[in-house]
Coordinates of C-alpha atoms in Angstrom, one line a residue:
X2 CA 39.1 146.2 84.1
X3 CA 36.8 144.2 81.9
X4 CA 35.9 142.1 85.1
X5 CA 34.3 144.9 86.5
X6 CA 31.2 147.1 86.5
X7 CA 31.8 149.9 83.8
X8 CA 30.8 152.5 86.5
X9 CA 33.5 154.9 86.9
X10 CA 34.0 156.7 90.3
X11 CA 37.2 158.6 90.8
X12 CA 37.0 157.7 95.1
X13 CA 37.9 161.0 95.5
X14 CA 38.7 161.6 99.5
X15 CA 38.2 164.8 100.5
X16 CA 39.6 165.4 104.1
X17 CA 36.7 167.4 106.5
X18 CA 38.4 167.0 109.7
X19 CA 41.2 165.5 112.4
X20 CA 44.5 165.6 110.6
X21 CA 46.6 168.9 109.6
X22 CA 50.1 168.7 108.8
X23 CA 50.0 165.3 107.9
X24 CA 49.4 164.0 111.4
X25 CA 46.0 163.3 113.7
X26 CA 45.0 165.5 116.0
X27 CA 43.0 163.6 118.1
X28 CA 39.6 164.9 117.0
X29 CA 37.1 162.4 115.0
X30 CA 38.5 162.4 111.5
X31 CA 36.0 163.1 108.8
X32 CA 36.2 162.1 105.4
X33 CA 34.0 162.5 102.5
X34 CA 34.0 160.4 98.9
X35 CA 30.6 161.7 96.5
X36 CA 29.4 159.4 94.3
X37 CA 29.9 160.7 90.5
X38 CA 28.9 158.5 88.3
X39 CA 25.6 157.3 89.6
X40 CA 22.4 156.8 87.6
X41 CA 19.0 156.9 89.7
X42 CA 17.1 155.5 86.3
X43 CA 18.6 152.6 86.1
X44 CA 16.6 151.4 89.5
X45 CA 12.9 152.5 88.1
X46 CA 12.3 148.7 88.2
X47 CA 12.5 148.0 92.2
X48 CA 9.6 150.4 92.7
X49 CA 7.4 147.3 91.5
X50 CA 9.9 144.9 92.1
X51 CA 12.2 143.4 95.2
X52 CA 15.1 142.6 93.5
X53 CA 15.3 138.5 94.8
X54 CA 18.6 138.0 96.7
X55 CA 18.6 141.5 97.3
X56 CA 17.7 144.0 100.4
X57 CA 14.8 145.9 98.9
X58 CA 12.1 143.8 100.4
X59 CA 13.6 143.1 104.4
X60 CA 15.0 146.9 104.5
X61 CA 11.4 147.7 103.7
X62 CA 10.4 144.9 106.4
X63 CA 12.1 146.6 108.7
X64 CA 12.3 149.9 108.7
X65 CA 9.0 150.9 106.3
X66 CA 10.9 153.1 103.8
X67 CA 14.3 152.7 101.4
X68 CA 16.2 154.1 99.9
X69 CA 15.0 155.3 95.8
X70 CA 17.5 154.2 94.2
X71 CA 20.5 151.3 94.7
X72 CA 20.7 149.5 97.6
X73 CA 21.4 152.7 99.9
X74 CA 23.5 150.9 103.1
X75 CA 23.2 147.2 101.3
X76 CA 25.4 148.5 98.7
X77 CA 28.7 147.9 98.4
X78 CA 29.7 151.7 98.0
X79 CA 29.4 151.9 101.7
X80 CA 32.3 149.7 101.8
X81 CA 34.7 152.9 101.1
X82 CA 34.3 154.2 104.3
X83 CA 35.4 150.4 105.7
X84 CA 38.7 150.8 103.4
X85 CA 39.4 154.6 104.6
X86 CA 39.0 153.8 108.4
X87 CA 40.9 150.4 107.7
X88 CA 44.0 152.8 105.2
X89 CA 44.4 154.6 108.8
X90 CA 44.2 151.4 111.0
X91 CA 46.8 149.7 109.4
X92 CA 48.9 153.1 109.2
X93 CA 49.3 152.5 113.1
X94 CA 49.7 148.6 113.1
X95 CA 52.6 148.9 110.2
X96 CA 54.7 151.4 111.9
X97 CA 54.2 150.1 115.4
X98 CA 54.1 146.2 115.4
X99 CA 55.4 145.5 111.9
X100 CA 52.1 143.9 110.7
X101 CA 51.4 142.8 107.3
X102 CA 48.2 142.2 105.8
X103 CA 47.7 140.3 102.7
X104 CA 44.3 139.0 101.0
X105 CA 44.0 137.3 97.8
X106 CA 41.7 135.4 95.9
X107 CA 41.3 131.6 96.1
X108 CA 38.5 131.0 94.2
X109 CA 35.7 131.7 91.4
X110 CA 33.1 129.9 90.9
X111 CA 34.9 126.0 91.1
X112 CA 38.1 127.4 89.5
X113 CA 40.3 127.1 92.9
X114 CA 44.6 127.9 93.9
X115 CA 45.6 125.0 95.0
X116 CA 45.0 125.1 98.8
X117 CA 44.8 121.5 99.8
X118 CA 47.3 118.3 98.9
X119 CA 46.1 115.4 96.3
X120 CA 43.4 113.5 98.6
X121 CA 45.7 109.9 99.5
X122 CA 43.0 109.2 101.9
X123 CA 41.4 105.3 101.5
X124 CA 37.7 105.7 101.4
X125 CA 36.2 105.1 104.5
X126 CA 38.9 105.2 106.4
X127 CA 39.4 108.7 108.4
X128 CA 43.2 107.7 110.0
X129 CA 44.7 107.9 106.5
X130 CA 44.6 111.6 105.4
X131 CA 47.0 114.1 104.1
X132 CA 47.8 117.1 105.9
X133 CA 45.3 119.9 106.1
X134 CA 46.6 122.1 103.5
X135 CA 49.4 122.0 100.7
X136 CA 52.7 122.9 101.6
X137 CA 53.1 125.2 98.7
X138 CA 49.9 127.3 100.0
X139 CA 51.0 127.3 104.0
X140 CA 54.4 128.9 101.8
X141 CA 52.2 131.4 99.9
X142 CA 50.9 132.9 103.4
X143 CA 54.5 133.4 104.7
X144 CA 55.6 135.4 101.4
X145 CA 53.0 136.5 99.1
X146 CA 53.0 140.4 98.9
X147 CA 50.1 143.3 98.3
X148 CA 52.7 144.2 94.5
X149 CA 52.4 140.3 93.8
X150 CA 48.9 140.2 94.2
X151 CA 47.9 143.6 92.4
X152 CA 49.7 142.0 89.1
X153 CA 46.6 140.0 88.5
X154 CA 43.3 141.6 87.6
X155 CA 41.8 138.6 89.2
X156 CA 43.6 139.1 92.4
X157 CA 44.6 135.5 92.4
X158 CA 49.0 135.2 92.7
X159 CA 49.4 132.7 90.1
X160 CA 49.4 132.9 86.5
X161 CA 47.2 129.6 85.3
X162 CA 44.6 129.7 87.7
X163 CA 44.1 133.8 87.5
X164 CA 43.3 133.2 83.3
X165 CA 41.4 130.3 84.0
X166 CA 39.6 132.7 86.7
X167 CA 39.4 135.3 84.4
X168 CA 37.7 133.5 81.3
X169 CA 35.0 132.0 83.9
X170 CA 34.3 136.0 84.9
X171 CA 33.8 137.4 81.6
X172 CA 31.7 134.2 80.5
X173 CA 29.1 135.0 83.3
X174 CA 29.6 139.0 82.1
X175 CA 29.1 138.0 78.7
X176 CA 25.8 135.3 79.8
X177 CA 24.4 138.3 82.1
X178 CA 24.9 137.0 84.8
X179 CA 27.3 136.8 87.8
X180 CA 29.6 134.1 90.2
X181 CA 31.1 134.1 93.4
X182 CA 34.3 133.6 95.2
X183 CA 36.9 133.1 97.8
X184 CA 39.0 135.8 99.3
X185 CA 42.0 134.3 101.4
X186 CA 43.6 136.7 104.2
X187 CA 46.7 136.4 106.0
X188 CA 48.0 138.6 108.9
X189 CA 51.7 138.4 110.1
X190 CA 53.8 139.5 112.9
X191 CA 50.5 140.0 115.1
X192 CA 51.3 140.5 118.9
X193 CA 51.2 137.1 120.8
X194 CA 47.5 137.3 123.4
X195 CA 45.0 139.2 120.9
X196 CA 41.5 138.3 121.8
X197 CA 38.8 137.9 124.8
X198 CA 38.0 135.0 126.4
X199 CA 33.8 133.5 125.2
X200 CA 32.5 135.7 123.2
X201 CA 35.0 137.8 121.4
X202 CA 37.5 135.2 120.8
X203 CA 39.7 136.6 118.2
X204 CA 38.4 134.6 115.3
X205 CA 34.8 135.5 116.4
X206 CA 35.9 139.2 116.2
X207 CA 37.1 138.4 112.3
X208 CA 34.0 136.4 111.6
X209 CA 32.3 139.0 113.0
X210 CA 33.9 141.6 110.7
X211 CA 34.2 139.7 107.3
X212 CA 30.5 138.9 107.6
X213 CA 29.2 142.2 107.9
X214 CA 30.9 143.1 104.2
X215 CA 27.9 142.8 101.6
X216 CA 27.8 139.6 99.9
X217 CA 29.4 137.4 102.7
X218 CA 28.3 134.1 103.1
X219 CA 31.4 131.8 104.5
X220 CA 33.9 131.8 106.6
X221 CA 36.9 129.6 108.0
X222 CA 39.7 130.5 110.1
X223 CA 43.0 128.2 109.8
X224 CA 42.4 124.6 108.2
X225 CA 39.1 125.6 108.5
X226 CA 36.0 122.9 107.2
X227 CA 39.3 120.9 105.7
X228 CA 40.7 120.6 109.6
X229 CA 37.4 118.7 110.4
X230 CA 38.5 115.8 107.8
X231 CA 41.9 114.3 109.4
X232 CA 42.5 113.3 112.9
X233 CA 43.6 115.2 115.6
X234 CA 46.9 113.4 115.7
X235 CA 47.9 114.8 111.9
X236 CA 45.8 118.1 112.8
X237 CA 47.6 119.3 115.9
X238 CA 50.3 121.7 116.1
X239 CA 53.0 120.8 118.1
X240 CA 55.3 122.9 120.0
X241 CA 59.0 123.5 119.6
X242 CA 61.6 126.3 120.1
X243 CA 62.2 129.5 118.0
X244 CA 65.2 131.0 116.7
X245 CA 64.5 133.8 118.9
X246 CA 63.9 131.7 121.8
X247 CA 60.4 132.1 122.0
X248 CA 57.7 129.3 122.2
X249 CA 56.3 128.3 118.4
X250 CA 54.4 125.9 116.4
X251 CA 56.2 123.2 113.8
X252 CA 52.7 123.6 112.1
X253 CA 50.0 126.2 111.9
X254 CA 46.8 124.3 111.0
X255 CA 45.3 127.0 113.9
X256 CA 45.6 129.7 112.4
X257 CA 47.5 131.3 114.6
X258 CA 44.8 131.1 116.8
X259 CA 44.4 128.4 120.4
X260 CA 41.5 129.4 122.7
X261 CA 40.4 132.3 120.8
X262 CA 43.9 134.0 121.6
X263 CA 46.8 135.1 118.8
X264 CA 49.9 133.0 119.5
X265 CA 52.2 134.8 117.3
X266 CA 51.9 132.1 114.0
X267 CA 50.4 133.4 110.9
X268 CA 46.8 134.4 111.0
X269 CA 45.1 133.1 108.0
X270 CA 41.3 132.9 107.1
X271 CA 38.6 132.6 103.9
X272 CA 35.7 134.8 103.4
X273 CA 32.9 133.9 100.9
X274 CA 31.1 136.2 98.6
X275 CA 28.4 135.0 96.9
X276 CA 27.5 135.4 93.2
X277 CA 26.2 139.2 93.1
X278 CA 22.3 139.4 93.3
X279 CA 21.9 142.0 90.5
X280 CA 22.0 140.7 87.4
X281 CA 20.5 141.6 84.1
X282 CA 19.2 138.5 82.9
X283 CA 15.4 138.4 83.0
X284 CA 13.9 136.3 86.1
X285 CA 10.7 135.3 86.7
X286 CA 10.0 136.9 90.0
X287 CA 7.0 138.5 92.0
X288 CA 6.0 142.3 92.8
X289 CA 5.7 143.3 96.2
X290 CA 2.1 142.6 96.1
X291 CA 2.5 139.1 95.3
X292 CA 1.5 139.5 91.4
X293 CA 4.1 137.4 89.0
X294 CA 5.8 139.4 86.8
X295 CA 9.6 139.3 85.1
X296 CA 12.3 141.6 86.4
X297 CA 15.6 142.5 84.3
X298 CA 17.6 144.8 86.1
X299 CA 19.7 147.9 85.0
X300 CA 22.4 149.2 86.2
X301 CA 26.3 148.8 85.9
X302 CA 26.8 145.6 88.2
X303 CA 30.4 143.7 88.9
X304 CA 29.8 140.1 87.6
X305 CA 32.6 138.9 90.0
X306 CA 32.6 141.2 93.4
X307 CA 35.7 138.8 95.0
X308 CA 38.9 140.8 93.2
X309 CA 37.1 143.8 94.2
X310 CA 36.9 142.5 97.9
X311 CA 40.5 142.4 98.7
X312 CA 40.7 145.9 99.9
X313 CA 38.2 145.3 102.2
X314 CA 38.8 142.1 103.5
X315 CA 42.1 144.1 104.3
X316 CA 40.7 146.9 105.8
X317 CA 38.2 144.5 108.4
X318 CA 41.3 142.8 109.2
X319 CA 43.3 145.6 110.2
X320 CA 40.3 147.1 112.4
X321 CA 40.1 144.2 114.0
X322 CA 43.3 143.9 114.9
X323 CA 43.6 147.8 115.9
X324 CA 40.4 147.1 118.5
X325 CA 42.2 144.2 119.9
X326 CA 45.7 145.6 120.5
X327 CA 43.8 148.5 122.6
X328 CA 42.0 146.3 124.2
X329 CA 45.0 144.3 125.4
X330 CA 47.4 147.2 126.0
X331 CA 44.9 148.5 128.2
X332 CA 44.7 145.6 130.2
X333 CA 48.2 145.6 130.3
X334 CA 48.6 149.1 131.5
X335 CA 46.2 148.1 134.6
X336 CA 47.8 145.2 135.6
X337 CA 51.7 146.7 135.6
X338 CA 49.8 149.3 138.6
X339 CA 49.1 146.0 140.7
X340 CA 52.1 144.5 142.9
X341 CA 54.4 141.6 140.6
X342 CA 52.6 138.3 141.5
X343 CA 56.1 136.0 142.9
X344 CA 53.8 133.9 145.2
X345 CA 51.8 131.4 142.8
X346 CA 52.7 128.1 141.8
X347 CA 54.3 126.6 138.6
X348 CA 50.5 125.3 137.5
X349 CA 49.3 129.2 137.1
X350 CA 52.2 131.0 135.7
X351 CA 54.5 130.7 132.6
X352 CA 57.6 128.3 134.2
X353 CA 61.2 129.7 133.6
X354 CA 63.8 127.2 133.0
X355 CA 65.3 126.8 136.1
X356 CA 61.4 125.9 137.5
X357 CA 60.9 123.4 134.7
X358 CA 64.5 121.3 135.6
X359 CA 63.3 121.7 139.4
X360 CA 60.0 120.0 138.1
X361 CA 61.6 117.0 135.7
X362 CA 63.6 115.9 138.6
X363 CA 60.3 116.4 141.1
X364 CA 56.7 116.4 139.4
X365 CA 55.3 116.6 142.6
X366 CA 56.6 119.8 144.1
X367 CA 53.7 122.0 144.5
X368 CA 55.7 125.0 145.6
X369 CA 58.7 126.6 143.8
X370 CA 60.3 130.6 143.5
X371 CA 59.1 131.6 140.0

């Protein structure tokens, strides 16, 4: 693609261990990609230089030594072992609970999908707001597809705003220089009670994850930064009954997410990606002994790193989720070794129906068989 760096690696897996025959075998899985088409010249320059925005200076910081060429772990190649562990991840998750992932972009640079409704809110005054998000895009997380997305170079599902996205890439490509972006990400059919209470509250686990991915800057989980601009009476999801009988939401402004805890909605979130640090523009800059200089990096760089993200984003999701599910099927595997508790009252366990008529015509019984 002409949005891309030129650099051409093949991503070659070769297997080295842990599946034969097609299937695990329950021994650490190995796999190995070699880089190909790599050029060690093109970094001469950060011998006298710290490339600004870049990791050359605090990897140096830290650890005294870096690697010669590239950013060694700050590069985004690293990012292939994230995608092969998250291929096999999401293996499981498909097979077993049905779960889709799906990421997409949202954004370059101020080019946007349409996320959020025309703004009918009076200046001033917070109580008259739209809702949260468009209609249309809350659609677009219940339907769009990994085939619909892969269409478009840009990554972006819709035909308008993917040309308008990709003209704004090539005229930073073409001005040597870069932008950044949005990568929406939307998991469905996730098991209902995903996520530990404080600290590793489900969306604290994504966060966690989606930050860690080179060039992250944002994040937001449901209506995100948008949910803190209406009032909590338009932002609230109520409840109301399923067609399968279970417990839902009329709307998902949560994320699928209440109390750091999956409720079985949609689980939708954005990542940011910055514009990418290496560009070839000359830039007044300093070497690492503090003399002024000018630095115009080499290399084959991607002017846009946000189509290329979506794999990833993917891949973060779905390990995520994989670490989660253990977690919680192993706490369900202790607990059905304990005796059933049938002595606690309505307040501490899920009522049945016949305990929620007992309690419309009484509110005040404290004690009924659950």
């Amino acid at each position: 693609s002409n949005l891309t760096t030129p650099r051409d690696e093949k991503d070659l897996v070769q297997l080295q261990s842990g599946i034969e025959q097609g299937v695990t075998l329950g021994t650490p899985i190995g796999l190995l990609v070699r880089n190909e088409d790599q050029r060690p010249k093109d970094y001469s320059e950060t011998d006298l230089y710290p490339r600004p925005s870049h990791a050359d200076l605090t990897y140096l910081l830290k650890y005294g030594v870096k690697a010669s060429s590239g950013g060694g772990r700050a590069s985004a190649r690293e990012t292939i072992g994230r995608v092969a562990a998250g291929a096999i991840a999401e293996k499981y998750l498909r097979q077993v609970y049905g779960i889709e992932i799906v990421a997409f972009v949202t954004s370059v640079g101020k080019i946007q999908l349409r996320m959020t409704p025309p703004s009918s809110s009076v200046e001033g005054d917070e109580d008259v707001a739209d809702d949260p998000l468009d209609p249309s895009f809350i659609q677009l997380l219940s339907t769009i597809t990994r085939q619909e997305v892969d269409k478009f170079s840009t990554r972006c599902p819709d035909t308008e705003t993917s040309e308008r996205m990709t003209q704004r890439i090539i005229r930073a490509k073409e001005a040597m220089d870069s932008i950044g972006g949005t990568v929406t990400c939307v998991i469905r059919n996730s098991p209902v009670g995903l996520g530990e209470p404080v600290f590793d509250k489900f969306e604290a686990t994504l966060a966690h994850a989606m930050l860690s991915i080179p060039a992250t800057k944002a994040f937001e989980v449901g209506s995100g930064f948008r949910g803190t601009e209406v009032p909590g009476s338009r932002h609230n999801d109520p409840f109301l009954a399923k067609s399968d009988g279970t417990l839902g939401t009329a709307t998902n402004w949560s994320g699928g997410i209440q109390g750091g805890i999956t409720n079985g909605e949609n689980i939708y979130f954005r990542v940011g990606f910055k514009s990418p640090a290496t560009i070839s523009q000359v830039q007044a800059t300093a070497q690492y002994d503090g003399t002024s200089g000018t630095l115009a990096a080499r290399g084959r760089h991607d002017p846009c790193v946000v189509p290329r993200a979506v794999p990833i984003v993917e891949a973060m999701a779905a390990l995520v989720l994989m670490d989660q599910i253990l977690i919680q099927n192993a706490r369900r595997a202790a607990a059905n070794l304990l005796p059933p508790l049938d002595h606690l009252p309505p307040s501490m366990v899920l009522p049945s129906k016949r305990v929620l008529q007992k309690l419309a015509k009484d509110p005040q019984v404290e004690e009924v068989e659950v």
